[in-house]
Each structure stands twice: as C-alpha cells, then as structure tokens.
Amino acid sequence: MGTIEATGLAKYYKEVKALDGLDLTVPQGTILSLLGPNGAGKTTAVSILTTLIMPDKGHAMVAGADLVKSPKEVRKRIGLSGQYAAVDENLTGFENLDMIGRLYHLGREKARVRSRELLDRFELDEAGDRPVKTYSGGMRRRLDLAGAIVAEPQVLFLDEPTTGLDPHGRVEMWSVIRELVTKGTTVLLTTQYLEEADRLADDIVVIDHGREIAHGTADQLKATIGGERIEITVAYSAALPETQSILSGFADGDLQVDDHTRTVVAPVIGGAPVFTRALRAIDEAGIEVSDVGLRRPTLDDVFLSLTGRAAEEDTTTDTEGART
Amino acid sequence: MNELLSAISDGHVVAKRNVIKIKRVPEVLVFVLISPIMFVLLFAYVFGGSIDIPGGSYREFLIGGIFAQTVIFGATFTGAGIADDMQKGIIDRFRSLPMSRSAMLVGRTASDVIYNVLSLIIMALTGLIVGWRIHNGLLKMLLGFVLLLTFAYAFSWIMAYVGLLVPSVEVINNASFMVIFPLTFIANTFVPAENLPGVLRTFAEWNPVSSVTQAARELFGNLPPGTPEPTAWPLQNPVLYTVIWIIVIIAIFAPLSVHRYAKPK
C-alpha cells in the first residue's frame, strides 16, 4: 500500500476528459513523476489529490486519509506547491511562511521558529524580511516550496516546480526536492521535462488525454523510447531521401523527416561513436549539411514513440477542443 | 478546535495579512482617502448652489449621501482583493490548507472595514471644513457611523461572492461600477427621493442605500425641522429598514460565498 494510492480517478468537463481513469501508487519516501504535455491532465490529477477539485469517478487514499470522505484530514498531511508561485507579493518571505504555519495550526511560536529555519535552509534568510515583490523567480519558487513544507507534510505535491526557472534555479530546486525525499517525504511531481523526471523520479507515469500511456523507471522508459537522437539538417531538400536511407542504417526505430525544415531525426543507441560513423557516411555520400546534432530524447520524442504523434500538435488541438 | 473558534483564529491570521498589505501598498490608500475628499468638495461646490433643500442646507444634506456612496464603493475592494487572490493562485493555496473553510472570507471582509473607517474619518473632517455639523450628540453620531460601516460590511459579502465568480480584477471593477453607480444615484443620496420622477422615485424610496443615508442624516441631525417628511415606509423607519437589509444580505451571501469558496469544483 503506497502513501498515495489512487484508483480510476476521472474528471470530465463537458466534452473534455481532463482525467480518464488514472491509477497511481506512490510508496513512502519515493518520488513519482507525472510526465505529460500541457493539457494532459497533470494539474487536474494534482488538484484532485490535494482536495481542490472533486473527482467524478475513482477514489484515493493520501497518507492514510480518504480523499472524498475526509478531505480535511488529507489537508493536514499534505503540502502543495503549484504551477505559479502562490506567495503574497506584499508580504515578506517570513510573513508568508509564518502565515501558512499559523494556518496549519502550528501555533504562534512554532510557526515563527519553523519559518526562520526554512528561510535559512532555502537560502532566503537575507531576503527573509523583504517583500516578495523584490524576489527573483527562483526565489519565489523556493519560498513557495518552503510554504508547502512548513508543517512537515508526509506527502508533497509539486505541480511543475521548475517551469519558468532558469537552468541554475532548476538545479537548485532539484537538490532541495531530493533532500526532502531522503528525509522520508513522499513526493508526487508533475513535469513537462523528461530530464527532470529522469533526474528525480523513482517512478514515472506518462499521461496523455488524462490516461496513463506508459509507466516505469526512467531507464525502462528510455529503453522503450530508444536512445539519443541524431538530427541532421541538409542544405538542399533533394538530399533528404538519401540522408534518410543512410541514417536508417544507424537508427534504432523510425526516422522522422521534416521536409519543411529539411531535417531528419534518427533515434540511435550507442551515442557519440555511432554519431561519428553516421556523419562520416553522410560526408562520404557528398551530402551538404547545414546543421548536425546529437541530443537526448525529449518529451516530444517520448510522445512520438508512444502515440505516434508529437506532443505539441496534440496540445494545440486539445486547447482548441476545450474552447469550442 | 470547533469550526467557529477556528474561523475566528484563522480569520485573524488572514486579516493580518490584508492589513500588512494595506500598509505596503499605500497607493490604494491614497485613492481611498482622496476620492471622498474630491466627492465632498465637488458636490458641495458644484451642485451645492443649485439644489435647494427646503428647510435645510444642501451641504448638511449632502454629507450623509456621500458617506453612503463612498462606503459602498469601499466594499468593492473585498471583491477585487478576492479576485486578485484567485488569479494569483493564493486562494488555491488556502484551499489546500487545513484551515477553517470560512476564514479566508471572514478575515478578508473584516480587514476591508479598515478602508471604510479611514475614508469615513477623512470625509467627516472634510465635511466639517465645508460646513457640515452634527446636531444630535456623540452617541447618535457613533451610531450613524456604525450603521454605515455595518451596511458596507454586509455589502462586502455580496462583493466577496462576485469576486469568487469573476475571472479577473478588471471585470469586477467594471461590473461594480456599472451596478453601484445607478444604485447610489437612484436614491436620496444627492437629491431628495421625492424629487425623482415616477418609477425612479419608488425605486429610490425602497433602495436600502436611501435608507442608510436617511438613517445617517437623522442620527447626525442633518434633517432640521421644516424638512419634508418622507412618505415611504422605509424612509420613515430608516434604521430598522437598513438593519433588516444588513441581516438579509449577510444571511444570504455569507453562506453562499463560503459554500462557493469551499466547494471542490
């Protein structure tokens, strides 16, 4: 039995299936990452599990409390850090944390001590008595996360904790999250970045249209997705068929060809040595290239290989569907 | 902790947050304090000469109406503040906390009374300068102010509900302008209700904005002998009629707002 145990969670808005039968199990002291594009249902799942919205179907236990029957018990045991740093700009960092601590009913003294402790730990001690207005994006996110753990919750929900952060802020955030988990906190984290799930999660659930489309550890998923991608942009479209046929000799899986950008993408296993050989073959064939690269698989690649369509296109149709 | 105690203590924490905000965003305060001064001066000097109040002075008559209009506009801050918190995701944070389900609204409506207390003080001082006087003693004056504040407090629960419904602060500002202007003008605020034509007169006579204005005028002693007696029941019993409205508004909109806030969507 996991610290989060959800079965068949579903939420429908008219025609749109925001969540369509999602099962989740998160054992104590582990991180589960919900990976998916915008509109996949990640935020809906988090909103349900944090009692903000009611599921239309399914049930869940969070930290031993029933989500639908005793939401208040759930609220006592969880922390939530949302997609937008929900901190009050006009309050100082300390005042924000202190207020949240008081609203978790920690008591005046304990809320105060705990707030100072968290400001120290998140390197906000110097900024702690300045209004949050003056904070950088990374500082706001750290403060928001600090707010989520004021009451030392058993379960922490992080909805895209690093979206909009610069690379430095992102790495900082990752180390804070990892530290929490080593202390026994159970984390459910949503992300659009495969790399983030890869770095943090013990277990990854890929969702699309509110349903699980893949589930496993980062390594298991990568094995199904394939390895890195060779990306070659040729100078003239005429060379596309030949490039494609050369690269298919090195590829592990289907190639993508984009006529418009004159780019061929080939999933490969074996990294740099394979890349070098492929380039040599292209060069020997006398094909003029304008750009080449070897890159890690992205969420787009995951989607492409799991659903046969790109994540981005999907999002567009999704939002349009929701609007009509 | 039982729900009532928890609502009060959590509400206090939320109110404290809003009070800090009042201190940190003085721009809002400037608006709150300057506009009543402007209104008192504009009406006193622009209309003051052309509107005749039988038996009394227009400036004395006017102040009660300005007080009522200003505190009602002051109540819209509640809606704007809530809409702003919704937009910024702060409401969702509150909703995910084990705090009392009514505390956010209790704390917000209570702390927003401060705006109205401040603007009443400023308006009263401005009024005294332009010639407004109190004739019925301190106790009745206090009663008048308390009635105005309580009416605005009730009104702020309507605004709280609207704040929870609308998608943005801009919408609530525009919407409240469109509702509150007619509400406070089709009343006895700036001219005697009896001077209005037909349907407007009936509306004005039963409009609670008129009764709270009438009550304030009576309590301040701004209706000297010789002022025509109102013919409509609400204006003959303005304090009672206003109190009924206060109770009815709170009884409807407090539970409605709390339900709207607490209900998982």
PDB file of N, CA and C in Angstrom, chain A residues 108-138:
ATOM      1  N   ARG A 108       1.697  29.902  17.360  1.00  0.00           N
ATOM      2  CA  ARG A 108       2.438  31.125  17.088  1.00  0.00           C
ATOM      3  C   ARG A 108       3.958  30.927  17.118  1.00  0.00           C
ATOM      4  N   GLU A 109       4.433  30.326  18.224  1.00  0.00           N
ATOM      5  CA  GLU A 109       5.878  30.208  18.412  1.00  0.00           C
ATOM      6  C   GLU A 109       6.496  29.241  17.398  1.00  0.00           C
ATOM      7  N   LYS A 110       5.855  28.098  17.241  1.00  0.00           N
ATOM      8  CA  LYS A 110       6.407  27.090  16.352  1.00  0.00           C
ATOM      9  C   LYS A 110       6.410  27.572  14.892  1.00  0.00           C
ATOM     10  N   ALA A 111       5.362  28.299  14.510  1.00  0.00           N
ATOM     11  CA  ALA A 111       5.287  28.817  13.142  1.00  0.00           C
ATOM     12  C   ALA A 111       6.455  29.774  12.882  1.00  0.00           C
ATOM     13  N   ARG A 112       6.749  30.583  13.902  1.00  0.00           N
ATOM     14  CA  ARG A 112       7.817  31.574  13.765  1.00  0.00           C
ATOM     15  C   ARG A 112       9.181  30.888  13.621  1.00  0.00           C
ATOM     16  N   VAL A 113       9.442  29.948  14.528  1.00  0.00           N
ATOM     17  CA  VAL A 113      10.723  29.249  14.503  1.00  0.00           C
ATOM     18  C   VAL A 113      10.905  28.475  13.197  1.00  0.00           C
ATOM     19  N   ARG A 114       9.872  27.787  12.816  1.00  0.00           N
ATOM     20  CA  ARG A 114       9.920  26.969  11.611  1.00  0.00           C
ATOM     21  C   ARG A 114      10.139  27.843  10.364  1.00  0.00           C
ATOM     22  N   SER A 115       9.512  29.009  10.322  1.00  0.00           N
ATOM     23  CA  SER A 115       9.665  29.897   9.173  1.00  0.00           C
ATOM     24  C   SER A 115      11.117  30.356   9.031  1.00  0.00           C
ATOM     25  N   ARG A 116      11.726  30.742  10.154  1.00  0.00           N
ATOM     26  CA  ARG A 116      13.125  31.181  10.115  1.00  0.00           C
ATOM     27  C   ARG A 116      14.029  30.037   9.655  1.00  0.00           C
ATOM     28  N   GLU A 117      13.737  28.848  10.178  1.00  0.00           N
ATOM     29  CA  GLU A 117      14.525  27.671   9.840  1.00  0.00           C
ATOM     30  C   GLU A 117      14.470  27.398   8.332  1.00  0.00           C
ATOM     31  N   LEU A 118      13.261  27.518   7.768  1.00  0.00           N
ATOM     32  CA  LEU A 118      13.121  27.237   6.340  1.00  0.00           C
ATOM     33  C   LEU A 118      13.779  28.319   5.482  1.00  0.00           C
ATOM     34  N   LEU A 119      13.697  29.561   5.929  1.00  0.00           N
ATOM     35  CA  LEU A 119      14.341  30.645   5.177  1.00  0.00           C
ATOM     36  C   LEU A 119      15.847  30.391   5.109  1.00  0.00           C
ATOM     37  N   ASP A 120      16.400  29.955   6.238  1.00  0.00           N
ATOM     38  CA  ASP A 120      17.829  29.611   6.272  1.00  0.00           C
ATOM     39  C   ASP A 120      18.132  28.501   5.284  1.00  0.00           C
ATOM     40  N   ARG A 121      17.337  27.456   5.384  1.00  0.00           N
ATOM     41  CA  ARG A 121      17.606  26.268   4.612  1.00  0.00           C
ATOM     42  C   ARG A 121      17.489  26.529   3.111  1.00  0.00           C
ATOM     43  N   PHE A 122      16.589  27.404   2.711  1.00  0.00           N
ATOM     44  CA  PHE A 122      16.412  27.687   1.294  1.00  0.00           C
ATOM     45  C   PHE A 122      17.184  28.916   0.852  1.00  0.00           C
ATOM     46  N   GLU A 123      18.153  29.296   1.670  1.00  0.00           N
ATOM     47  CA  GLU A 123      18.999  30.445   1.358  1.00  0.00           C
ATOM     48  C   GLU A 123      18.191  31.695   1.070  1.00  0.00           C
ATOM     49  N   LEU A 124      17.176  31.889   1.884  1.00  0.00           N
ATOM     50  CA  LEU A 124      16.371  33.098   1.749  1.00  0.00           C
ATOM     51  C   LEU A 124      16.490  33.942   3.019  1.00  0.00           C
ATOM     52  N   ASP A 125      17.429  33.566   3.900  1.00  0.00           N
ATOM     53  CA  ASP A 125      17.499  34.250   5.194  1.00  0.00           C
ATOM     54  C   ASP A 125      17.775  35.748   5.047  1.00  0.00           C
ATOM     55  N   GLU A 126      18.615  36.099   4.081  1.00  0.00           N
ATOM     56  CA  GLU A 126      18.916  37.526   3.924  1.00  0.00           C
ATOM     57  C   GLU A 126      17.745  38.291   3.341  1.00  0.00           C
ATOM     58  N   ALA A 127      17.000  37.606   2.456  1.00  0.00           N
ATOM     59  CA  ALA A 127      15.858  38.256   1.810  1.00  0.00           C
ATOM     60  C   ALA A 127      14.592  38.108   2.638  1.00  0.00           C
ATOM     61  N   GLY A 128      14.690  37.360   3.736  1.00  0.00           N
ATOM     62  CA  GLY A 128      13.504  36.961   4.501  1.00  0.00           C
ATOM     63  C   GLY A 128      12.616  38.090   4.977  1.00  0.00           C
ATOM     64  N   ASP A 129      13.197  39.264   5.210  1.00  0.00           N
ATOM     65  CA  ASP A 129      12.391  40.361   5.725  1.00  0.00           C
ATOM     66  C   ASP A 129      12.106  41.426   4.663  1.00  0.00           C
ATOM     67  N   ARG A 130      12.325  41.039   3.414  1.00  0.00           N
ATOM     68  CA  ARG A 130      11.978  41.939   2.302  1.00  0.00           C
ATOM     69  C   ARG A 130      10.673  41.476   1.681  1.00  0.00           C
ATOM     70  N   PRO A 131       9.857  42.411   1.177  1.00  0.00           N
ATOM     71  CA  PRO A 131       8.639  41.977   0.483  1.00  0.00           C
ATOM     72  C   PRO A 131       8.985  41.084  -0.709  1.00  0.00           C
ATOM     73  N   VAL A 132       8.144  40.102  -0.962  1.00  0.00           N
ATOM     74  CA  VAL A 132       8.410  39.110  -2.002  1.00  0.00           C
ATOM     75  C   VAL A 132       8.478  39.746  -3.394  1.00  0.00           C
ATOM     76  N   LYS A 133       7.808  40.895  -3.555  1.00  0.00           N
ATOM     77  CA  LYS A 133       7.918  41.684  -4.792  1.00  0.00           C
ATOM     78  C   LYS A 133       9.340  41.814  -5.307  1.00  0.00           C
ATOM     79  N   THR A 134      10.293  41.884  -4.370  1.00  0.00           N
ATOM     80  CA  THR A 134      11.679  42.129  -4.753  1.00  0.00           C
ATOM     81  C   THR A 134      12.421  40.838  -5.096  1.00  0.00           C
ATOM     82  N   TYR A 135      11.734  39.679  -4.996  1.00  0.00           N
ATOM     83  CA  TYR A 135      12.409  38.397  -5.215  1.00  0.00           C
ATOM     84  C   TYR A 135      12.521  38.058  -6.697  1.00  0.00           C
ATOM     85  N   SER A 136      13.526  37.269  -7.033  1.00  0.00           N
ATOM     86  CA  SER A 136      13.618  36.722  -8.390  1.00  0.00           C
ATOM     87  C   SER A 136      12.654  35.539  -8.520  1.00  0.00           C
ATOM     88  N   GLY A 137      12.434  35.093  -9.758  1.00  0.00           N
ATOM     89  CA  GLY A 137      11.545  33.961  -9.985  1.00  0.00           C
ATOM     90  C   GLY A 137      11.968  32.729  -9.206  1.00  0.00           C
ATOM     91  N   GLY A 138      13.273  32.467  -9.182  1.00  0.00           N
ATOM     92  CA  GLY A 138      13.783  31.293  -8.472  1.00  0.00           C
ATOM     93  C   GLY A 138      13.535  31.400  -6.979  1.00  0.00           C
TER      94      GLY A 138
END
